[in-house]
Amino acid sequence: MPKNYPNLTIFLALVFILFTQVSEAQNKLDSLWSVWEDPNQPDSNRLMALKEFTWGGYLFTQPDSAFYFAELQYEFAKSKDLKKYMAEALNTQGVSYGIRGNSPKALEYFQKSLPIREELGDQKGMANTNNNIGMIYRNQGDNTMAREYFQKGLAIVQELGNKKVIANTLNNIGLTYQDQGDFDKALEYFENSLVMQEELGNRQSIAVLLNNIGSISEKQNKYPKAMEYFQKSLKMRQELGDYQGVANSLNNIGILYKEEQEYSKAIKYCSEGLEMAKNMEVLNEQKNACKCLYHAYKETGNNTRALGYFEQMTLLKDSLFNEENTKKITQLEMQYEFDKKEAATKAEQEKKDAIAAQELKQQKLVRNGFMGGFAVVFLFAGVFLVQRNRIGKEKERSEELLLNILPEETAQELKENGHADAQLIEQVTVLFTDFKGFTALSEKVTPKELVADLHECFSAFDHICEKYGIEKIKTIGDAYMAAGGLPSPNFTHAKDAVNAALEMAKIVEKGKAKKIAAGLPFFEIRIGVHTGPVVAGIVGVKKFQYDIWGDTVNTASRMESSGEVGKVNISESTFELLKQDAAFSFESRGKVKAKGKGEIEMFFVEG
């Protein structure tokens, strides 16, 4: 037997296990929904099942849907006077708004939840809600109010003895003092939190606190201590595979060397930080690195390099400003849509109430007659059938939305720890698309028409990804990113991704032909594909998203930018996996220079 058979058997076994886990996650959600639907279950069981269904299946991936399910929970709990579950539903709705970046609405729902929990004496719930309110106030820049609620939460968890929450709250309080420039108080809280996190062995939080203490020490001009803590944080973040944190630590060390006038070392660390931040597509860290490099090169007399980084820094500032404005506009649009739905729901309920009142009046007129009783039977039968059909349709909708859930182990870890560790996946195929002519098109059509075109195209791409079993990762402006071979590894990821890319190219070509025939402006597409290892997991603390990063992602992006309009450009690693497949034909391009990557062997592929 060939030597690679045992490895293949093990790999197939792992694939089967991963498939089983995903199936089990779906089965679990179906089971929870069945409990919620079952009127024979105790009310508390139904409400607990609905809460777990909402948190496990929707809150971090479809927060607007999570809000809807929490509303179901609230209304049912209110009808049964189960205040504990009313408070939990309000808290879930607050978290839903927080994830979507709508701080005022999040605050509103948390503040509705808190007095109910206080009335019930629910200390754990009170601590949780106080901390949530504190986070919202800090996000809004009101550190005094944030600290007031953090302190309230801290007093409760200290009484409960929950060390993990105590440590996290101490760090939050330290951040409020840091924001207000009280560095001595900030350092006191960070150091106390660090001691507790080290006792708990929470390495992710330890790395963050080491970085926080380094930042405080730098502001106090205690450079040796700052360097010691930054280096410790960098080492731990590298061990954890926290690449966004690594970029942050590299920049902090580089900036510190700049302050100490060791410009060659500053350039070394900030250059590494900039490259890592570009790979991670973290604009703020890119801006910080460019600022560091600008000052370092300026001080060494290299004005040409300094000017280049100054221009990059300015562009990144503009991008961050536009990104923040986009977020605010999105929040306003979301609030408008919610208010519109709420008004429609209220109107529908009033209509139902009026119908119910009329039906009740009719029932009273015939309540003493046999036919009257018979009519009541039919009335309730009709109501039952309508309700059953409505719930059935909602379940179908739920099952469709479940296609967007996180991997089970990631979601579970996120719920338990508040974060999820990244995973290295040895081989996936990453697809990047970008439109040519999109900027020019935006100058010729209205914003509404532009967004409609983009929505139509990306919707088609979503269906193509679903057809070929590849994972949509995200959209970045007018760019689209997807990957085959994750979260569950498979042997067909390269073929799936290339088939999807070829079909995407055809969709855009057809759209172009229609636009030309109608005498309308159009855009074209470039597509790049590359195969290699990636790190996959959850990034950020708000608007959680399953994402991938690493050099493979960067190279896939270079495949796109180095390609040609209307063609699918693939790397040598993808070609090697497909070269024996008769379904494809290839055109070698030889070695092509790619920005930041040197010369790379590339191929055009056709189906």
Short mmCIF file of C-alpha atoms in Angstrom, two decimals, residues 120-543:
data_model
loop_
_atom_site.label_atom_id
_atom_site.label_comp_id
_atom_site.label_asym_id
_atom_site.label_seq_id
_atom_site.Cartn_x
_atom_site.Cartn_y
_atom_site.Cartn_z
CA LEU A 120 -35.59 40.58 40.42
CA GLY A 121 -32.30 40.81 42.32
CA ASP A 122 -30.55 39.10 39.39
CA GLN A 123 -26.97 39.99 40.32
CA LYS A 124 -25.30 38.23 37.41
CA GLY A 125 -27.67 39.91 34.96
CA MET A 126 -27.21 43.28 36.67
CA ALA A 127 -23.42 43.01 36.39
CA ASN A 128 -23.65 42.05 32.75
CA THR A 129 -25.99 44.89 31.84
CA ASN A 130 -23.97 47.48 33.78
CA ASN A 131 -20.85 46.44 31.89
CA ASN A 132 -22.71 46.56 28.58
CA ILE A 133 -23.91 50.09 29.32
CA GLY A 134 -20.36 51.06 30.31
CA MET A 135 -19.03 49.81 26.97
CA ILE A 136 -21.62 51.83 25.07
CA TYR A 137 -20.79 55.03 26.95
CA ARG A 138 -17.08 54.47 26.31
CA ASN A 139 -17.75 53.97 22.61
CA GLN A 140 -19.54 57.32 22.69
CA GLY A 141 -16.54 58.97 24.38
CA ASP A 142 -18.27 59.54 27.75
CA ASN A 143 -15.63 57.95 29.98
CA THR A 144 -17.06 59.36 33.23
CA MET A 145 -20.43 57.66 32.69
CA ALA A 146 -18.71 54.54 31.36
CA ARG A 147 -16.61 54.26 34.53
CA GLU A 148 -19.66 54.77 36.74
CA TYR A 149 -21.39 51.73 35.20
CA PHE A 150 -18.19 49.66 35.12
CA GLN A 151 -17.74 50.33 38.84
CA LYS A 152 -21.32 49.24 39.53
CA GLY A 153 -20.74 46.03 37.61
CA LEU A 154 -17.39 45.47 39.36
CA ALA A 155 -18.95 45.74 42.82
CA ILE A 156 -21.47 43.04 41.92
CA VAL A 157 -19.00 40.59 40.33
CA GLN A 158 -16.59 41.01 43.25
CA GLU A 159 -19.43 39.90 45.52
CA LEU A 160 -20.12 36.96 43.19
CA GLY A 161 -16.42 36.09 42.98
CA ASN A 162 -16.24 35.77 39.17
CA LYS A 163 -12.51 36.37 38.58
CA LYS A 164 -12.66 36.42 34.81
CA VAL A 165 -15.33 39.16 34.71
CA ILE A 166 -13.54 41.05 37.50
CA ALA A 167 -10.31 41.06 35.48
CA ASN A 168 -12.06 42.21 32.30
CA THR A 169 -13.89 44.98 34.16
CA LEU A 170 -10.67 46.22 35.77
CA ASN A 171 -9.16 46.54 32.29
CA ASN A 172 -12.24 48.45 31.07
CA ILE A 173 -11.98 50.89 33.97
CA GLY A 174 -8.27 51.33 33.22
CA LEU A 175 -9.12 52.24 29.63
CA THR A 176 -11.48 55.01 30.78
CA TYR A 177 -8.70 56.53 32.91
CA GLN A 178 -6.26 56.19 30.00
CA ASP A 179 -8.67 58.00 27.67
CA GLN A 180 -8.91 60.84 30.20
CA GLY A 181 -5.12 61.10 30.64
CA ASP A 182 -4.99 59.82 34.25
CA PHE A 183 -2.13 57.42 33.54
CA ASP A 184 -1.32 56.54 37.17
CA LYS A 185 -4.88 55.31 37.80
CA ALA A 186 -4.97 53.54 34.43
CA LEU A 187 -1.72 51.71 35.24
CA GLU A 188 -3.06 50.66 38.63
CA TYR A 189 -6.12 49.01 37.08
CA PHE A 190 -4.18 47.42 34.21
CA GLU A 191 -1.65 45.87 36.59
CA ASN A 192 -4.37 44.51 38.89
CA SER A 193 -6.16 43.04 35.89
CA LEU A 194 -2.91 41.50 34.60
CA VAL A 195 -2.29 39.68 37.89
CA MET A 196 -5.76 38.10 37.71
CA GLN A 197 -5.50 37.18 34.01
CA GLU A 198 -2.15 35.49 34.66
CA GLU A 199 -3.78 33.47 37.46
CA LEU A 200 -6.53 32.47 35.02
CA GLY A 201 -4.03 31.71 32.22
CA ASN A 202 -5.95 33.82 29.67
CA ARG A 203 -3.11 34.49 27.21
CA GLN A 204 -5.13 36.62 24.78
CA SER A 205 -6.09 39.05 27.55
CA ILE A 206 -2.56 38.95 29.01
CA ALA A 207 -1.14 40.06 25.64
CA VAL A 208 -3.61 42.97 25.48
CA LEU A 209 -2.80 44.08 29.03
CA LEU A 210 0.96 43.90 28.42
CA ASN A 211 0.43 46.19 25.45
CA ASN A 212 -1.78 48.54 27.52
CA ILE A 213 0.85 48.82 30.26
CA GLY A 214 3.50 49.47 27.60
CA SER A 215 1.40 52.31 26.19
CA ILE A 216 0.96 53.89 29.62
CA SER A 217 4.68 53.58 30.37
CA GLU A 218 5.49 55.28 27.05
CA LYS A 219 3.17 58.18 27.88
CA GLN A 220 4.96 58.49 31.25
CA ASN A 221 8.31 58.60 29.38
CA LYS A 222 9.39 55.33 31.01
CA TYR A 223 10.81 53.99 27.75
CA PRO A 224 12.75 50.93 29.04
CA LYS A 225 9.65 49.64 30.84
CA ALA A 226 7.47 50.39 27.79
CA MET A 227 9.86 48.48 25.52
CA GLU A 228 9.90 45.51 27.90
CA TYR A 229 6.10 45.23 27.91
CA PHE A 230 5.70 45.84 24.16
CA GLN A 231 8.22 43.08 23.42
CA LYS A 232 6.45 40.66 25.78
CA SER A 233 3.11 41.46 24.15
CA LEU A 234 4.58 41.01 20.65
CA LYS A 235 6.01 37.59 21.49
CA MET A 236 2.73 36.37 22.96
CA ARG A 237 0.66 37.68 20.06
CA GLN A 238 2.98 35.93 17.61
CA GLU A 239 2.56 32.67 19.54
CA LEU A 240 -1.23 33.10 19.53
CA GLY A 241 -1.37 33.88 15.81
CA ASP A 242 -3.04 37.23 16.58
CA TYR A 243 -1.76 38.99 13.46
CA GLN A 244 -3.72 42.18 13.93
CA GLY A 245 -2.26 42.38 17.43
CA VAL A 246 1.21 41.66 16.00
CA ALA A 247 0.86 44.63 13.63
CA ASN A 248 -0.15 46.83 16.57
CA SER A 249 2.82 45.69 18.69
CA LEU A 250 5.33 46.13 15.84
CA ASN A 251 4.10 49.68 15.30
CA ASN A 252 4.24 50.47 19.02
CA ILE A 253 7.84 49.25 19.23
CA GLY A 254 8.77 51.21 16.09
CA ILE A 255 7.16 54.40 17.42
CA LEU A 256 9.01 53.97 20.70
CA TYR A 257 12.35 53.64 18.88
CA LYS A 258 11.44 56.80 16.97
CA GLU A 259 10.88 58.63 20.25
CA GLU A 260 14.33 57.42 21.39
CA GLN A 261 15.79 58.69 18.08
CA GLU A 262 16.89 55.19 17.02
CA TYR A 263 15.54 55.74 13.54
CA SER A 264 16.92 52.66 11.77
CA LYS A 265 15.21 50.40 14.30
CA ALA A 266 12.04 52.50 14.06
CA ILE A 267 12.01 52.04 10.28
CA LYS A 268 12.57 48.27 10.64
CA TYR A 269 9.68 47.69 13.05
CA CYS A 270 7.21 50.11 11.48
CA SER A 271 7.92 48.66 8.00
CA GLU A 272 7.11 45.19 9.34
CA GLY A 273 4.03 46.59 11.07
CA LEU A 274 2.88 48.26 7.84
CA GLU A 275 3.27 45.05 5.82
CA MET A 276 1.35 43.04 8.44
CA ALA A 277 -1.38 45.70 8.62
CA LYS A 278 -1.72 45.66 4.82
CA ASN A 279 -2.07 41.88 4.85
CA MET A 280 -4.75 42.22 7.54
CA GLU A 281 -6.34 45.22 5.76
CA VAL A 282 -6.36 47.21 9.03
CA LEU A 283 -6.43 50.86 7.95
CA ASN A 284 -5.73 52.43 11.34
CA GLU A 285 -2.56 50.38 11.90
CA GLN A 286 -1.45 51.19 8.33
CA LYS A 287 -1.91 54.88 9.11
CA ASN A 288 0.08 54.60 12.36
CA ALA A 289 2.92 52.78 10.60
CA CYS A 290 3.05 55.36 7.78
CA LYS A 291 3.13 58.19 10.33
CA CYS A 292 6.03 56.51 12.13
CA LEU A 293 7.94 55.96 8.85
CA TYR A 294 7.26 59.52 7.70
CA HIS A 295 8.84 61.02 10.83
CA ALA A 296 11.72 58.51 10.91
CA TYR A 297 12.71 59.10 7.28
CA LYS A 298 12.29 62.85 7.69
CA GLU A 299 14.67 62.87 10.67
CA THR A 300 17.28 60.88 8.71
CA GLY A 301 17.12 63.37 5.83
CA ASN A 302 15.45 61.01 3.33
CA ASN A 303 12.79 63.48 2.27
CA THR A 304 11.72 61.49 -0.80
CA ARG A 305 10.78 58.43 1.27
CA ALA A 306 9.28 60.65 3.96
CA LEU A 307 7.02 62.37 1.41
CA GLY A 308 5.85 59.00 0.05
CA TYR A 309 4.77 57.82 3.49
CA PHE A 310 3.18 61.21 4.26
CA GLU A 311 1.02 60.84 1.15
CA GLN A 312 0.03 57.30 2.17
CA MET A 313 -0.80 58.51 5.67
CA THR A 314 -3.02 61.28 4.26
CA LEU A 315 -4.88 58.84 2.00
CA LEU A 316 -5.43 56.46 4.90
CA LYS A 317 -6.79 59.29 7.06
CA ASP A 318 -9.28 60.11 4.30
CA SER A 319 -10.25 56.43 4.02
CA LEU A 320 -10.82 56.17 7.77
CA PHE A 321 -12.89 59.36 7.72
CA ASN A 322 -15.02 58.08 4.84
CA GLU A 323 -15.38 54.69 6.55
CA GLU A 324 -16.68 56.39 9.71
CA ASN A 325 -19.13 58.48 7.68
CA THR A 326 -20.31 55.33 5.89
CA LYS A 327 -20.94 53.68 9.25
CA LYS A 328 -23.01 56.65 10.42
CA ILE A 329 -25.05 56.64 7.21
CA THR A 330 -25.59 52.90 7.54
CA GLN A 331 -26.81 53.36 11.12
CA LEU A 332 -29.32 56.01 10.00
CA GLU A 333 -30.55 53.76 7.19
CA MET A 334 -30.90 50.82 9.59
CA GLN A 335 -32.86 52.95 12.05
CA TYR A 336 -35.17 54.15 9.27
CA GLU A 337 -35.83 50.59 8.13
CA PHE A 338 -36.49 49.46 11.69
CA ASP A 339 -38.89 52.34 12.37
CA LYS A 340 -40.69 51.60 9.11
CA LYS A 341 -41.06 47.91 9.99
CA GLU A 342 -42.16 48.78 13.52
CA ALA A 343 -44.85 51.13 12.19
CA ALA A 344 -46.06 48.48 9.74
CA THR A 345 -46.16 45.87 12.51
CA LYS A 346 -48.15 48.22 14.76
CA ALA A 347 -50.64 48.97 11.99
CA GLU A 348 -51.03 45.26 11.25
CA GLN A 349 -51.61 44.52 14.94
CA GLU A 350 -54.25 47.25 15.19
CA LYS A 351 -55.98 45.74 12.17
CA LYS A 352 -55.90 42.30 13.77
CA ASP A 353 -57.25 43.73 17.04
CA ALA A 354 -60.15 45.37 15.17
CA ILE A 355 -60.97 42.12 13.36
CA ALA A 356 -60.72 40.18 16.62
CA ALA A 357 -63.08 42.66 18.32
CA GLN A 358 -65.62 42.32 15.50
CA GLU A 359 -65.37 38.53 15.60
CA LEU A 360 -65.88 38.57 19.37
CA LYS A 361 -69.01 40.69 18.92
CA GLN A 362 -70.39 38.22 16.38
CA GLN A 363 -69.59 35.30 18.67
CA LYS A 364 -71.60 36.90 21.49
CA LEU A 365 -74.66 37.25 19.24
CA VAL A 366 -74.78 33.53 18.53
CA ARG A 367 -73.18 32.12 21.69
CA ASN A 368 -76.46 30.52 22.84
CA GLY A 369 -77.08 28.72 19.57
CA PHE A 370 -75.69 25.49 18.18
CA MET A 371 -74.60 27.18 14.96
CA GLY A 372 -72.88 29.89 16.98
CA GLY A 373 -70.84 27.28 18.77
CA PHE A 374 -70.04 25.62 15.48
CA ALA A 375 -68.86 28.99 14.08
CA VAL A 376 -66.49 29.44 17.01
CA VAL A 377 -64.99 26.02 16.32
CA PHE A 378 -64.33 26.98 12.70
CA LEU A 379 -62.96 30.36 13.74
CA PHE A 380 -60.36 28.83 16.04
CA ALA A 381 -59.54 26.18 13.48
CA GLY A 382 -58.90 28.93 10.93
CA VAL A 383 -56.73 30.90 13.35
CA PHE A 384 -54.75 27.74 14.17
CA LEU A 385 -54.14 26.99 10.48
CA VAL A 386 -53.05 30.57 9.76
CA GLN A 387 -50.68 30.55 12.73
CA ARG A 388 -49.28 27.14 11.76
CA ASN A 389 -48.65 28.32 8.20
CA ARG A 390 -47.01 31.52 9.41
CA ILE A 391 -44.71 29.65 11.79
CA GLY A 392 -43.92 27.10 9.09
CA LYS A 393 -42.88 29.86 6.70
CA GLU A 394 -40.79 31.48 9.42
CA LYS A 395 -39.06 28.18 10.06
CA GLU A 396 -38.26 27.87 6.35
CA ARG A 397 -36.80 31.37 6.47
CA SER A 398 -34.79 30.43 9.56
CA GLU A 399 -33.36 27.38 7.83
CA GLU A 400 -32.25 29.51 4.89
CA LEU A 401 -30.59 32.01 7.20
CA LEU A 402 -28.75 29.20 9.00
CA LEU A 403 -26.55 28.85 5.94
CA ASN A 404 -24.77 31.97 7.19
CA ILE A 405 -23.92 30.73 10.71
CA LEU A 406 -20.40 30.42 12.04
CA PRO A 407 -18.72 27.02 12.40
CA GLU A 408 -20.12 25.39 15.55
CA GLU A 409 -16.84 25.27 17.49
CA THR A 410 -16.13 28.94 16.68
CA ALA A 411 -19.61 30.08 17.74
CA GLN A 412 -19.41 28.06 20.96
CA GLU A 413 -15.99 29.47 21.82
CA LEU A 414 -17.21 32.98 21.07
CA LYS A 415 -20.20 32.58 23.41
CA GLU A 416 -18.09 31.12 26.23
CA ASN A 417 -15.02 33.36 26.04
CA GLY A 418 -16.10 36.50 24.21
CA HIS A 419 -13.47 35.75 21.53
CA ALA A 420 -12.49 32.85 19.29
CA ASP A 421 -8.93 31.68 18.62
CA ALA A 422 -7.84 31.66 14.99
CA GLN A 423 -7.21 28.36 13.14
CA LEU A 424 -4.60 27.54 10.53
CA ILE A 425 -6.08 25.78 7.47
CA GLU A 426 -3.33 24.21 5.38
CA GLN A 427 -4.81 24.64 1.91
CA VAL A 428 -7.67 26.76 0.59
CA THR A 429 -8.26 28.56 -2.70
CA VAL A 430 -8.97 32.28 -2.42
CA LEU A 431 -10.85 34.24 -5.10
CA PHE A 432 -10.70 38.02 -5.50
CA THR A 433 -12.72 40.17 -7.92
CA ASP A 434 -12.53 43.88 -8.63
CA PHE A 435 -14.41 46.05 -11.10
CA LYS A 436 -12.67 48.16 -13.71
CA GLY A 437 -14.50 51.36 -14.58
CA PHE A 438 -16.49 51.42 -11.34
CA THR A 439 -15.15 54.82 -10.26
CA ALA A 440 -15.86 56.32 -13.69
CA LEU A 441 -19.33 54.78 -13.62
CA SER A 442 -20.03 56.39 -10.24
CA GLU A 443 -19.58 59.80 -11.86
CA LYS A 444 -22.15 59.07 -14.57
CA VAL A 445 -25.05 57.50 -12.67
CA THR A 446 -26.95 58.31 -9.48
CA PRO A 447 -25.83 56.70 -6.20
CA LYS A 448 -29.09 54.71 -6.14
CA GLU A 449 -28.44 53.30 -9.63
CA LEU A 450 -24.83 52.52 -8.74
CA VAL A 451 -25.76 50.61 -5.60
CA ALA A 452 -28.52 48.78 -7.50
CA ASP A 453 -25.98 47.59 -10.11
CA LEU A 454 -23.56 46.51 -7.41
CA HIS A 455 -26.28 44.73 -5.46
CA GLU A 456 -27.48 42.86 -8.55
CA CYS A 457 -23.95 41.74 -9.39
CA PHE A 458 -22.97 40.70 -5.85
CA SER A 459 -26.28 38.86 -5.40
CA ALA A 460 -25.45 36.83 -8.51
CA PHE A 461 -21.98 36.16 -7.06
CA ASP A 462 -23.59 34.96 -3.80
CA HIS A 463 -25.68 32.44 -5.73
CA ILE A 464 -22.62 31.27 -7.65
CA CYS A 465 -20.69 30.72 -4.39
CA GLU A 466 -23.62 28.72 -3.05
CA LYS A 467 -23.76 26.69 -6.28
CA TYR A 468 -20.10 25.68 -6.09
CA GLY A 469 -19.94 25.28 -2.31
CA ILE A 470 -17.42 28.04 -1.63
CA GLU A 471 -17.56 30.49 1.25
CA LYS A 472 -18.22 34.18 0.69
CA ILE A 473 -15.86 36.00 3.04
CA LYS A 474 -16.69 39.66 2.51
CA THR A 475 -17.06 42.58 0.14
CA ILE A 476 -14.63 45.50 0.28
CA GLY A 477 -16.10 48.44 -1.61
CA ASP A 478 -16.57 47.11 -5.15
CA ALA A 479 -14.30 44.07 -4.51
CA TYR A 480 -15.62 40.60 -3.66
CA MET A 481 -13.70 37.90 -1.77
CA ALA A 482 -14.55 34.20 -1.41
CA ALA A 483 -12.67 30.99 -0.59
CA GLY A 484 -13.03 27.27 -1.23
CA GLY A 485 -11.97 24.59 1.24
CA LEU A 486 -13.21 26.18 4.47
CA PRO A 487 -14.47 26.01 7.11
CA SER A 488 -14.54 22.29 6.26
CA PRO A 489 -11.52 21.19 4.15
CA ASN A 490 -12.18 19.38 0.86
CA PHE A 491 -10.29 18.12 -2.19
CA THR A 492 -12.20 20.18 -4.76
CA HIS A 493 -11.58 23.72 -3.46
CA ALA A 494 -9.39 24.79 -6.42
CA LYS A 495 -11.83 23.50 -9.04
CA ASP A 496 -14.82 24.96 -7.19
CA ALA A 497 -13.23 28.41 -6.88
CA VAL A 498 -12.10 28.54 -10.54
CA ASN A 499 -15.52 27.37 -11.80
CA ALA A 500 -17.12 30.10 -9.68
CA ALA A 501 -14.65 32.70 -11.01
CA LEU A 502 -15.34 31.75 -14.64
CA GLU A 503 -19.10 31.99 -14.08
CA MET A 504 -18.72 35.38 -12.37
CA ALA A 505 -16.77 36.65 -15.38
CA LYS A 506 -19.57 35.48 -17.70
CA ILE A 507 -22.23 37.20 -15.57
CA VAL A 508 -20.39 40.53 -15.77
CA GLU A 509 -19.77 40.11 -19.52
CA LYS A 510 -23.52 39.56 -20.11
CA GLY A 511 -24.33 42.64 -18.03
CA LYS A 512 -21.81 44.66 -20.04
CA ALA A 513 -23.43 43.56 -23.33
CA LYS A 514 -26.88 44.60 -22.09
CA LYS A 515 -25.59 48.01 -20.99
CA ILE A 516 -23.87 48.61 -24.33
CA ALA A 517 -27.04 47.64 -26.23
CA ALA A 518 -29.02 50.10 -24.14
CA GLY A 519 -26.40 52.83 -24.58
CA LEU A 520 -25.64 52.88 -20.85
CA PRO A 521 -22.27 53.08 -19.05
CA PHE A 522 -20.88 49.74 -17.82
CA PHE A 523 -18.09 48.22 -15.75
CA GLU A 524 -15.81 45.24 -16.36
CA ILE A 525 -14.14 42.76 -14.03
CA ARG A 526 -10.74 41.28 -13.18
CA ILE A 527 -10.56 38.05 -11.18
CA GLY A 528 -7.58 36.48 -9.42
CA VAL A 529 -7.24 33.07 -7.74
CA HIS A 530 -4.48 31.63 -5.53
CA THR A 531 -4.12 28.51 -3.38
CA GLY A 532 -2.28 28.23 -0.08
CA PRO A 533 -2.61 28.23 3.73
CA VAL A 534 -4.71 30.80 5.61
CA VAL A 535 -5.57 31.68 9.17
CA ALA A 536 -9.35 31.73 9.70
CA GLY A 537 -11.45 32.92 12.60
CA ILE A 538 -13.36 35.78 14.20
CA VAL A 539 -11.86 39.26 14.17
CA GLY A 540 -12.79 42.38 16.11
CA VAL A 541 -15.00 43.00 19.12
CA LYS A 542 -17.94 44.53 17.26
CA LYS A 543 -19.76 43.31 14.15
#
